[in-house]
PDB file of C-alpha atoms in Angstrom:
ATOM      1  CA  PHE A   1      12.358  82.560-102.167  1.00 53.00           C
ATOM      2  CA  ARG A   2      14.604  81.871-105.134  1.00 62.00           C
ATOM      3  CA  ALA A   3      14.895  85.539-106.076  1.00 70.00           C
ATOM      4  CA  ASP A   4      15.667  86.503-102.500  1.00 84.00           C
ATOM      5  CA  LYS A   5      18.357  83.840-102.162  1.00 92.00           C
ATOM      6  CA  GLN A   6      19.807  84.737-105.554  1.00 93.00           C
ATOM      7  CA  CYS A   7      20.231  88.368-104.444  1.00 95.00           C
ATOM      8  CA  GLN A   8      21.862  87.187-101.213  1.00 96.00           C
ATOM      9  CA  PHE A   9      24.256  85.056-103.250  1.00 97.00           C
ATOM     10  CA  VAL A  10      25.238  87.990-105.477  1.00 98.00           C
ATOM     11  CA  ASP A  11      25.645  90.275-102.469  1.00 98.00           C
ATOM     12  CA  SER A  12      27.903  87.778-100.717  1.00 98.00           C
ATOM     13  CA  LEU A  13      29.971  87.241-103.852  1.00 98.00           C
ATOM     14  CA  LEU A  14      30.492  90.967-104.391  1.00 98.00           C
ATOM     15  CA  ASP A  15      31.066  91.572-100.667  1.00 98.00           C
ATOM     16  CA  ASN A  16      34.041  89.154-100.719  1.00 98.00           C
ATOM     17  CA  ASP A  17      32.264  86.625 -98.503  1.00 98.00           C
ATOM     18  CA  ALA A  18      33.069  83.492-100.498  1.00 98.00           C
ATOM     19  CA  GLU A  19      32.036  81.094 -97.732  1.00 98.00           C
ATOM     20  CA  LYS A  20      28.563  82.584 -97.414  1.00 98.00           C
ATOM     21  CA  ALA A  21      28.208  82.706-101.200  1.00 98.00           C
ATOM     22  CA  LYS A  22      29.123  79.013-101.332  1.00 98.00           C
ATOM     23  CA  GLU A  23      26.491  78.126 -98.730  1.00 97.00           C
ATOM     24  CA  ILE A  24      23.764  79.991-100.611  1.00 97.00           C
ATOM     25  CA  TYR A  25      24.879  78.574-103.954  1.00 97.00           C
ATOM     26  CA  GLN A  26      24.335  75.073-102.627  1.00 96.00           C
ATOM     27  CA  LEU A  27      20.770  76.040-101.672  1.00 95.00           C
ATOM     28  CA  ILE A  28      19.808  77.580-105.013  1.00 95.00           C
ATOM     29  CA  SER A  29      21.901  75.865-107.685  1.00 95.00           C
ATOM     30  CA  GLU A  30      19.480  73.007-108.306  1.00 93.00           C
ATOM     31  CA  LYS A  31      16.587  75.319-109.154  1.00 93.00           C
ATOM     32  CA  TYR A  32      18.640  78.331-110.246  1.00 95.00           C
ATOM     33  CA  PRO A  33      21.705  77.013-112.086  1.00 96.00           C
ATOM     34  CA  ILE A  34      24.792  79.204-112.145  1.00 97.00           C
ATOM     35  CA  PHE A  35      27.955  78.134-113.945  1.00 98.00           C
ATOM     36  CA  VAL A  36      31.279  79.723-114.813  1.00 98.00           C
ATOM     37  CA  THR A  37      33.295  78.978-117.947  1.00 98.00           C
ATOM     38  CA  ARG A  38      36.329  80.200-119.888  1.00 98.00           C
ATOM     39  CA  ASP A  39      34.774  79.069-123.176  1.00 98.00           C
ATOM     40  CA  TYR A  40      32.437  81.643-124.722  1.00 98.00           C
ATOM     41  CA  GLU A  41      31.071  79.251-127.350  1.00 98.00           C
ATOM     42  CA  ARG A  42      30.110  76.760-124.648  1.00 98.00           C
ATOM     43  CA  ALA A  43      28.426  79.541-122.698  1.00 98.00           C
ATOM     44  CA  LYS A  44      26.325  80.420-125.742  1.00 98.00           C
ATOM     45  CA  SER A  45      25.450  76.785-126.407  1.00 98.00           C
ATOM     46  CA  TRP A  46      24.368  76.335-122.797  1.00 98.00           C
ATOM     47  CA  VAL A  47      21.989  79.305-122.622  1.00 98.00           C
ATOM     48  CA  LYS A  48      20.479  78.483-126.008  1.00 97.00           C
ATOM     49  CA  ALA A  49      19.797  74.932-124.810  1.00 98.00           C
ATOM     50  CA  GLN A  50      17.919  76.237-121.751  1.00 97.00           C
ATOM     51  CA  VAL A  51      15.421  78.401-123.636  1.00 97.00           C
ATOM     52  CA  ARG A  52      11.874  77.049-123.818  1.00 96.00           C
ATOM     53  CA  GLY A  53       8.979  78.584-125.725  1.00 95.00           C
ATOM     54  CA  SER A  54       8.922  82.361-125.417  1.00 95.00           C
ATOM     55  CA  GLN A  55      11.790  82.547-122.918  1.00 97.00           C
ATOM     56  CA  ARG A  56      14.647  84.979-123.537  1.00 98.00           C
ATOM     57  CA  CYS A  57      18.384  84.580-123.261  1.00 98.00           C
ATOM     58  CA  GLY A  58      21.004  87.260-123.791  1.00 98.00           C
ATOM     59  CA  VAL A  59      24.583  88.442-123.371  1.00 98.00           C
ATOM     60  CA  LEU A  60      25.329  91.038-120.681  1.00 98.00           C
ATOM     61  CA  ALA A  61      28.536  92.936-119.965  1.00 98.00           C
ATOM     62  CA  CYS A  62      29.517  96.032-118.055  1.00 98.00           C
ATOM     63  CA  SER A  63      29.757  99.278-120.029  1.00 97.00           C
ATOM     64  CA  SER A  64      33.399  99.521-118.889  1.00 97.00           C
ATOM     65  CA  ALA A  65      34.256  96.016-120.139  1.00 98.00           C
ATOM     66  CA  GLN A  66      36.384  97.236-123.027  1.00 96.00           C
ATOM     67  CA  ARG A  67      38.865  94.357-123.362  1.00 98.00           C
ATOM     68  CA  LEU A  68      36.345  91.703-124.302  1.00 98.00           C
ATOM     69  CA  LYS A  69      36.601  92.743-127.946  1.00 97.00           C
ATOM     70  CA  PRO A  70      39.237  90.115-128.804  1.00 97.00           C
ATOM     71  CA  GLU A  71      36.658  87.539-127.658  1.00 97.00           C
ATOM     72  CA  GLY A  72      34.177  88.986-130.175  1.00 96.00           C
ATOM     73  CA  ILE A  73      32.213  90.733-127.420  1.00 98.00           C
ATOM     74  CA  TYR A  74      31.555  94.400-128.127  1.00 97.00           C
ATOM     75  CA  VAL A  75      29.584  96.473-125.636  1.00 97.00           C
ATOM     76  CA  PRO A  76      27.797  99.198-127.625  1.00 96.00           C
ATOM     77  CA  THR A  77      26.729 102.490-126.105  1.00 94.00           C
ATOM     78  CA  GLU A  78      23.306 102.225-127.701  1.00 96.00           C
ATOM     79  CA  ILE A  79      21.169  99.211-128.561  1.00 97.00           C
ATOM     80  CA  ASP A  80      17.621  98.770-129.824  1.00 96.00           C
ATOM     81  CA  VAL A  81      16.254  97.871-126.377  1.00 96.00           C
ATOM     82  CA  LYS A  82      12.694  97.153-127.515  1.00 97.00           C
ATOM     83  CA  ASN A  83      13.780  94.628-130.116  1.00 98.00           C
ATOM     84  CA  TRP A  84      16.470  93.186-127.845  1.00 98.00           C
ATOM     85  CA  PHE A  85      13.777  92.196-125.352  1.00 97.00           C
ATOM     86  CA  LEU A  86      10.821  91.551-127.653  1.00 97.00           C
ATOM     87  CA  ALA A  87      11.882  90.689-131.227  1.00 97.00           C
ATOM     88  CA  PRO A  88      11.433  87.079-132.407  1.00 96.00           C
ATOM     89  CA  SER A  89      14.345  84.730-131.813  1.00 94.00           C
ATOM     90  CA  ASP A  90      15.371  84.733-135.478  1.00 94.00           C
ATOM     91  CA  ASP A  91      15.607  88.543-135.590  1.00 97.00           C
ATOM     92  CA  LEU A  92      19.269  89.626-135.496  1.00 97.00           C
ATOM     93  CA  ARG A  93      18.335  92.407-133.059  1.00 97.00           C
ATOM     94  CA  SER A  94      16.861  89.914-130.595  1.00 98.00           C
ATOM     95  CA  SER A  95      18.695  89.070-127.366  1.00 98.00           C
ATOM     96  CA  ASN A  96      18.185  85.401-128.254  1.00 98.00           C
ATOM     97  CA  MET A  97      20.601  85.688-131.186  1.00 98.00           C
ATOM     98  CA  LEU A  98      23.388  86.381-128.660  1.00 98.00           C
ATOM     99  CA  GLU A  99      24.942  88.950-130.995  1.00 97.00           C
ATOM    100  CA  VAL A 100      23.975  92.271-129.400  1.00 98.00           C
ATOM    101  CA  VAL A 101      25.483  92.758-125.933  1.00 98.00           C
ATOM    102  CA  ALA A 102      23.479  94.753-123.383  1.00 98.00           C
ATOM    103  CA  SER A 103      25.131  96.809-120.639  1.00 98.00           C
ATOM    104  CA  GLU A 104      23.854  97.603-117.159  1.00 98.00           C
ATOM    105  CA  PHE A 105      22.315 100.828-118.501  1.00 97.00           C
ATOM    106  CA  LYS A 106      20.042  98.922-120.879  1.00 96.00           C
ATOM    107  CA  VAL A 107      18.848  96.144-118.575  1.00 96.00           C
ATOM    108  CA  GLN A 108      18.447  97.904-115.231  1.00 93.00           C
ATOM    109  CA  GLY A 109      14.945  97.180-113.973  1.00 92.00           C
ATOM    110  CA  LEU A 110      14.368  94.561-116.689  1.00 94.00           C
ATOM    111  CA  GLU A 111      14.888  90.806-116.758  1.00 95.00           C
ATOM    112  CA  ILE A 112      15.588  87.935-119.119  1.00 97.00           C
ATOM    113  CA  ASP A 113      15.289  84.228-118.394  1.00 97.00           C
ATOM    114  CA  TRP A 114      18.847  83.063-119.069  1.00 98.00           C
ATOM    115  CA  ALA A 115      21.962  85.229-119.162  1.00 98.00           C
ATOM    116  CA  ILE A 116      25.605  85.086-120.102  1.00 98.00           C
ATOM    117  CA  VAL A 117      27.373  87.610-117.877  1.00 98.00           C
ATOM    118  CA  CYS A 118      30.791  88.474-119.337  1.00 98.00           C
ATOM    119  CA  TRP A 119      33.391  89.470-116.743  1.00 98.00           C
ATOM    120  CA  ASP A 120      36.236  91.767-117.751  1.00 98.00           C
ATOM    121  CA  ALA A 121      39.339  93.050-115.943  1.00 98.00           C
ATOM    122  CA  ASP A 122      37.591  96.281-114.962  1.00 98.00           C
ATOM    123  CA  LEU A 123      36.546  94.478-111.764  1.00 98.00           C
ATOM    124  CA  ARG A 124      39.403  92.174-110.792  1.00 98.00           C
ATOM    125  CA  ARG A 125      40.890  90.717-107.627  1.00 98.00           C
ATOM    126  CA  THR A 126      43.645  92.396-105.628  1.00 98.00           C
ATOM    127  CA  ALA A 127      47.098  90.833-105.446  1.00 95.00           C
ATOM    128  CA  THR A 128      46.135  89.211-102.122  1.00 93.00           C
ATOM    129  CA  GLY A 129      42.880  87.905-103.609  1.00 93.00           C
ATOM    130  CA  THR A 130      40.866  89.211-100.675  1.00 95.00           C
ATOM    131  CA  ASP A 131      39.162  92.215-102.265  1.00 98.00           C
ATOM    132  CA  TRP A 132      38.277  93.890-105.549  1.00 98.00           C
ATOM    133  CA  ASP A 133      40.444  96.190-107.628  1.00 98.00           C
ATOM    134  CA  TYR A 134      38.515  98.719-109.701  1.00 98.00           C
ATOM    135  CA  TYR A 135      39.583  99.947-113.141  1.00 98.00           C
ATOM    136  CA  SER A 136      38.454 101.956-116.159  1.00 98.00           C
ATOM    137  CA  PHE A 137      39.907 101.565-119.630  1.00 97.00           C
ATOM    138  CA  ARG A 138      41.214 104.829-121.039  1.00 95.00           C
ATOM    139  CA  GLY A 139      42.985 105.111-124.378  1.00 94.00           C
ATOM    140  CA  THR A 140      45.337 102.139-124.411  1.00 95.00           C
ATOM    141  CA  LYS A 141      45.504 101.072-120.769  1.00 97.00           C
ATOM    142  CA  TRP A 142      43.597 100.277-117.621  1.00 98.00           C
ATOM    143  CA  GLN A 143      43.503 103.077-115.062  1.00 98.00           C
ATOM    144  CA  ARG A 144      42.680 102.520-111.421  1.00 98.00           C
ATOM    145  CA  ARG A 145      39.430 103.947-110.072  1.00 98.00           C
ATOM    146  CA  ASN A 146      40.325 105.652-106.811  1.00 96.00           C
ATOM    147  CA  PRO A 147      37.284 107.733-105.740  1.00 97.00           C
ATOM    148  CA  PRO A 148      35.006 105.614-103.513  1.00 98.00           C
ATOM    149  CA  GLU A 149      31.916 106.632-105.485  1.00 98.00           C
ATOM    150  CA  LEU A 150      33.453 105.286-108.722  1.00 98.00           C
ATOM    151  CA  LYS A 151      34.251 102.005-107.003  1.00 98.00           C
ATOM    152  CA  ARG A 152      30.681 101.710-105.710  1.00 98.00           C
ATOM    153  CA  TYR A 153      29.343 102.542-109.158  1.00 98.00           C
ATOM    154  CA  LEU A 154      31.328  99.728-110.783  1.00 98.00           C
ATOM    155  CA  LEU A 155      30.382  97.206-108.101  1.00 98.00           C
ATOM    156  CA  ASN A 156      26.713  98.128-108.474  1.00 98.00           C
ATOM    157  CA  SER A 157      26.985  97.780-112.261  1.00 98.00           C
ATOM    158  CA  TYR A 158      28.040  94.167-111.783  1.00 98.00           C
ATOM    159  CA  ARG A 159      25.289  93.718-109.189  1.00 98.00           C
ATOM    160  CA  VAL A 160      22.745  94.769-111.824  1.00 98.00           C
ATOM    161  CA  LEU A 161      24.170  92.357-114.399  1.00 98.00           C
ATOM    162  CA  LEU A 162      24.269  89.443-111.965  1.00 98.00           C
ATOM    163  CA  THR A 163      20.620  89.863-110.960  1.00 97.00           C
ATOM    164  CA  ARG A 164      18.961  90.131-114.387  1.00 97.00           C
ATOM    165  CA  ALA A 165      18.361  86.431-115.060  1.00 96.00           C
ATOM    166  CA  ARG A 166      15.124  84.868-113.799  1.00 95.00           C
ATOM    167  CA  GLN A 167      16.017  81.230-114.442  1.00 95.00           C
ATOM    168  CA  GLY A 168      19.811  80.907-114.385  1.00 96.00           C
ATOM    169  CA  MET A 169      23.072  82.220-115.802  1.00 98.00           C
ATOM    170  CA  VAL A 170      26.581  81.387-116.884  1.00 98.00           C
ATOM    171  CA  LEU A 171      29.508  83.657-116.098  1.00 98.00           C
ATOM    172  CA  PHE A 172      32.114  83.942-118.825  1.00 99.00           C
ATOM    173  CA  VAL A 173      35.662  84.823-117.771  1.00 98.00           C
ATOM    174  CA  PRO A 174      38.193  85.096-120.622  1.00 98.00           C
ATOM    175  CA  LYS A 175      41.481  83.216-120.380  1.00 98.00           C
ATOM    176  CA  GLY A 176      43.486  86.315-121.227  1.00 98.00           C
ATOM    177  CA  VAL A 177      46.952  86.139-122.771  1.00 98.00           C
ATOM    178  CA  ASP A 178      50.623  86.483-121.888  1.00 98.00           C
ATOM    179  CA  PRO A 179      51.212  90.115-120.860  1.00 97.00           C
ATOM    180  CA  GLU A 180      53.996  90.377-123.441  1.00 97.00           C
ATOM    181  CA  GLU A 181      51.377  89.772-126.105  1.00 97.00           C
ATOM    182  CA  ASP A 182      48.822  92.200-124.641  1.00 98.00           C
ATOM    183  CA  SER A 183      49.296  93.692-121.182  1.00 97.00           C
ATOM    184  CA  THR A 184      45.658  94.861-121.074  1.00 98.00           C
ATOM    185  CA  ARG A 185      44.501  91.227-121.145  1.00 98.00           C
ATOM    186  CA  ASP A 186      47.034  89.742-118.761  1.00 98.00           C
ATOM    187  CA  SER A 187      45.885  86.209-117.977  1.00 98.00           C
ATOM    188  CA  LYS A 188      46.575  86.731-114.264  1.00 98.00           C
ATOM    189  CA  TYR A 189      43.760  89.316-114.092  1.00 98.00           C
ATOM    190  CA  TYR A 190      41.261  86.811-115.392  1.00 98.00           C
ATOM    191  CA  ASP A 191      42.646  83.765-113.585  1.00 98.00           C
ATOM    192  CA  SER A 192      42.208  85.499-110.215  1.00 98.00           C
ATOM    193  CA  ILE A 193      38.580  86.382-111.041  1.00 98.00           C
ATOM    194  CA  TYR A 194      37.887  82.815-112.169  1.00 98.00           C
ATOM    195  CA  ASP A 195      39.521  81.315-109.069  1.00 98.00           C
ATOM    196  CA  TYR A 196      37.484  83.579-106.808  1.00 98.00           C
ATOM    197  CA  LEU A 197      34.230  82.589-108.515  1.00 98.00           C
ATOM    198  CA  LEU A 198      35.155  78.929-108.039  1.00 98.00           C
ATOM    199  CA  SER A 199      35.813  79.625-104.353  1.00 98.00           C
ATOM    200  CA  CYS A 200      32.208  80.889-104.137  1.00 98.00           C
ATOM    201  CA  GLY A 201      31.088  77.378-105.007  1.00 98.00           C
ATOM    202  CA  ILE A 202      30.165  78.095-108.622  1.00 98.00           C
ATOM    203  CA  GLN A 203      30.452  74.996-110.791  1.00 98.00           C
ATOM    204  CA  THR A 204      32.279  75.037-114.112  1.00 98.00           C
ATOM    205  CA  PHE A 205      31.711  73.187-117.368  1.00 92.00           C
TER     206      PHE A 205
END
């Protein structure tokens, strides 16, 4: 029941149906906590505090999330998947250390108990706030994804990331900066994502 409702919540969120997402969130949030935060350190503290016994927590981000680096979040092309999922918690290669970030390619078909899902400006809200804008980072700037298949691919990448956690998750959305400081991390990109997630009923801390 919980897994089914969780998938419905993610589908509604990604399908721009904030009202339906909010309804489902209210049904699942007590047993499947989902939070959103702008504070990465708090996100890490929260997932670590949830882990019991042999449970796993980990950091997830889309392979196209290239402007999380200033937050200390690097999305490598390759990771040691076996150790990420299975190594002891004190092993630096372990997901539980929250140092190695796994992309959708590495976790598809696999699950962890608690996840931090990092949201970058590759999937952001349109100016009207009613739909998604789709981007890839090339060289020094974001470039719009126009082909429908590339848009679907990005949306499905986030769908994978948002459905990997068995027990609960926290979504991390950076605060961004003034565009004069760094136009690739314009705070308005991230504020619109954060506001949309709040409109889906997700609680913050």
